[in-house]
PDB file of C-alpha atoms in Angstrom:
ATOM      1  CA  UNK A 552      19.513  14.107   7.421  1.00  0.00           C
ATOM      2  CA  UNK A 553      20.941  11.317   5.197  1.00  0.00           C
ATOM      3  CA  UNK A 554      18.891   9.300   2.958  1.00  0.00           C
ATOM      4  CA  UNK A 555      18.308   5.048   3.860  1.00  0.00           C
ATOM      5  CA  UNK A 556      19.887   3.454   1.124  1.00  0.00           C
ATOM      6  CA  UNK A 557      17.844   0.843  -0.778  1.00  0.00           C
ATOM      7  CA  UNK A 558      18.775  -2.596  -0.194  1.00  0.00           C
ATOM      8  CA  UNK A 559      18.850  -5.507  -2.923  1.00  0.00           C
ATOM      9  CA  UNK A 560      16.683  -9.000  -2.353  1.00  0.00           C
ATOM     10  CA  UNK A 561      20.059 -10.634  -1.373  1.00  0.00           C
ATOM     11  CA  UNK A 562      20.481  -7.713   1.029  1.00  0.00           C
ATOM     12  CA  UNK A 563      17.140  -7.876   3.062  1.00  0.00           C
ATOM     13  CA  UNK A 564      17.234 -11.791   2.823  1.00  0.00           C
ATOM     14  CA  UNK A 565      20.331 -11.881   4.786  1.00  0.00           C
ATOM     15  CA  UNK A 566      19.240  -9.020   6.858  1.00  0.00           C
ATOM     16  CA  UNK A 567      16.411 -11.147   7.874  1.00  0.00           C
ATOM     17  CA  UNK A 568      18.176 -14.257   7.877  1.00  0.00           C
ATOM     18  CA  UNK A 569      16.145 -16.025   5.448  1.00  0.00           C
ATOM     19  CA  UNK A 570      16.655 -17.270   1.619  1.00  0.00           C
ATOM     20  CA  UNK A 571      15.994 -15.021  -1.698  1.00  0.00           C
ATOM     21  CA  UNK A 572      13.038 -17.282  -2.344  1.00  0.00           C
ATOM     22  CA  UNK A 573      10.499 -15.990   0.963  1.00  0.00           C
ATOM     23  CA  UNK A 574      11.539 -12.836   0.099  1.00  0.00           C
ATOM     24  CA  UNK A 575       9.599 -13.028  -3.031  1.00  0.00           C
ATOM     25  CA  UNK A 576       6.904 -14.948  -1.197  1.00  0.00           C
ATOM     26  CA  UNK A 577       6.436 -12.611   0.836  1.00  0.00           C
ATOM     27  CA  UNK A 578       6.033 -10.084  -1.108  1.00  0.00           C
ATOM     28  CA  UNK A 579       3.429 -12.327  -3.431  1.00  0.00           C
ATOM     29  CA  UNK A 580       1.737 -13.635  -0.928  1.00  0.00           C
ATOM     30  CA  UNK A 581       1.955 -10.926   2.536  1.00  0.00           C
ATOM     31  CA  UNK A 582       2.629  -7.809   1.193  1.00  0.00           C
ATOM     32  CA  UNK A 583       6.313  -7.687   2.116  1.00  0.00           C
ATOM     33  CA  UNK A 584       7.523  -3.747   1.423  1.00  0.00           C
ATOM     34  CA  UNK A 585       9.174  -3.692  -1.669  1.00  0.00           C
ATOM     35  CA  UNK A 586       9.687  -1.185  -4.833  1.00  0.00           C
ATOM     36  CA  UNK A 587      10.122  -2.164  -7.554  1.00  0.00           C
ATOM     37  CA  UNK A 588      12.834  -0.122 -10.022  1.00  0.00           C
ATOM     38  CA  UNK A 589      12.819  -1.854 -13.755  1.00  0.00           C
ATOM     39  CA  UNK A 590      13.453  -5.726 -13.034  1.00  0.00           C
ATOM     40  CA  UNK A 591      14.796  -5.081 -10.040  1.00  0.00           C
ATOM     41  CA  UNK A 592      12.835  -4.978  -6.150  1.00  0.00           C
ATOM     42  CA  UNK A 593      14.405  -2.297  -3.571  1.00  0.00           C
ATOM     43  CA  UNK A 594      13.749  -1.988  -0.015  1.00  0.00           C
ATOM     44  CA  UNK A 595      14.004   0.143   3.059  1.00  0.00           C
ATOM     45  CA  UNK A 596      15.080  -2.060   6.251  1.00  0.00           C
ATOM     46  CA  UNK A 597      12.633   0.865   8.149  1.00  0.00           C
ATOM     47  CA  UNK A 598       9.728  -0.441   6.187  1.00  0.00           C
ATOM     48  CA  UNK A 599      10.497  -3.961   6.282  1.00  0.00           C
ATOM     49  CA  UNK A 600      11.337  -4.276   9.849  1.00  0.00           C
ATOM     50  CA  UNK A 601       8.263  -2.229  10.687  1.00  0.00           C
ATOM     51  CA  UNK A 602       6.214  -4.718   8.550  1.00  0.00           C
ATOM     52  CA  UNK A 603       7.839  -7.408  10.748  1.00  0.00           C
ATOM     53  CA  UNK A 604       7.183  -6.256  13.703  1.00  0.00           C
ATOM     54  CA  UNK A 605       3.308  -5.772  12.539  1.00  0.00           C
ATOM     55  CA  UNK A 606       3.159  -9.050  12.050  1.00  0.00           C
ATOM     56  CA  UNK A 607       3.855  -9.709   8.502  1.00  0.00           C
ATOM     57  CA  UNK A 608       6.056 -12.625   8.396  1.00  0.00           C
ATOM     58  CA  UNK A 609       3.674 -14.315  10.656  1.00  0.00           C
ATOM     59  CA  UNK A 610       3.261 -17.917   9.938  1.00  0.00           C
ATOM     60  CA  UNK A 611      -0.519 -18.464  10.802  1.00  0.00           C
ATOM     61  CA  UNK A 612      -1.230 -18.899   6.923  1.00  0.00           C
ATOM     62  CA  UNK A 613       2.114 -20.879   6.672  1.00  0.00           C
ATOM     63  CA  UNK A 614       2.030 -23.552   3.916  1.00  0.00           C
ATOM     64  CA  UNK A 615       4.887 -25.531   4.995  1.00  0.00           C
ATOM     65  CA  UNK A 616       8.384 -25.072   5.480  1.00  0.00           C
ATOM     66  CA  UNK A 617       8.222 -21.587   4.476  1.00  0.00           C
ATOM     67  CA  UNK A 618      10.670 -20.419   7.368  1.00  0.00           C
ATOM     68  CA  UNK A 619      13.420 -19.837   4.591  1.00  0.00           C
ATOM     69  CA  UNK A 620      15.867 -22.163   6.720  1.00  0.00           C
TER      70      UNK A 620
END
């Protein structure tokens, strides 16, 4: 069994499709899955996409144009 690797903000923002900056919203604000290592935040696309699918990138609390686009 190999290991996920860890993926970089810039990584699971384009992964997603959306900018660095709801990537760090979201994990503020909607409890995105991230770890952080030093200064730096690492995910798993397994945990985020499952955290996704839950519905945690839903928009019901939305604030305004925070699609990412």
């Amino acid at each position: 069994m190999s290991a996920e690797p860890w993926l970089s903000v810039d990584q699971i923002a384009e992964h997603l499709g959306v900018t660095r900056d709801s990537i760090y919203r979201w994990i503020d604000r909607k409890g995105l899955p991230a770890h952080r290592l030093g200064r730096l935040w690492k995910f798993q696309v397994s945990e985020v996409d499952d955290w996704v699918r839950a519905g945690g990138a839903d928009e019901a609390d939305r604030e305004g144009g925070e699609d990412g686009q």
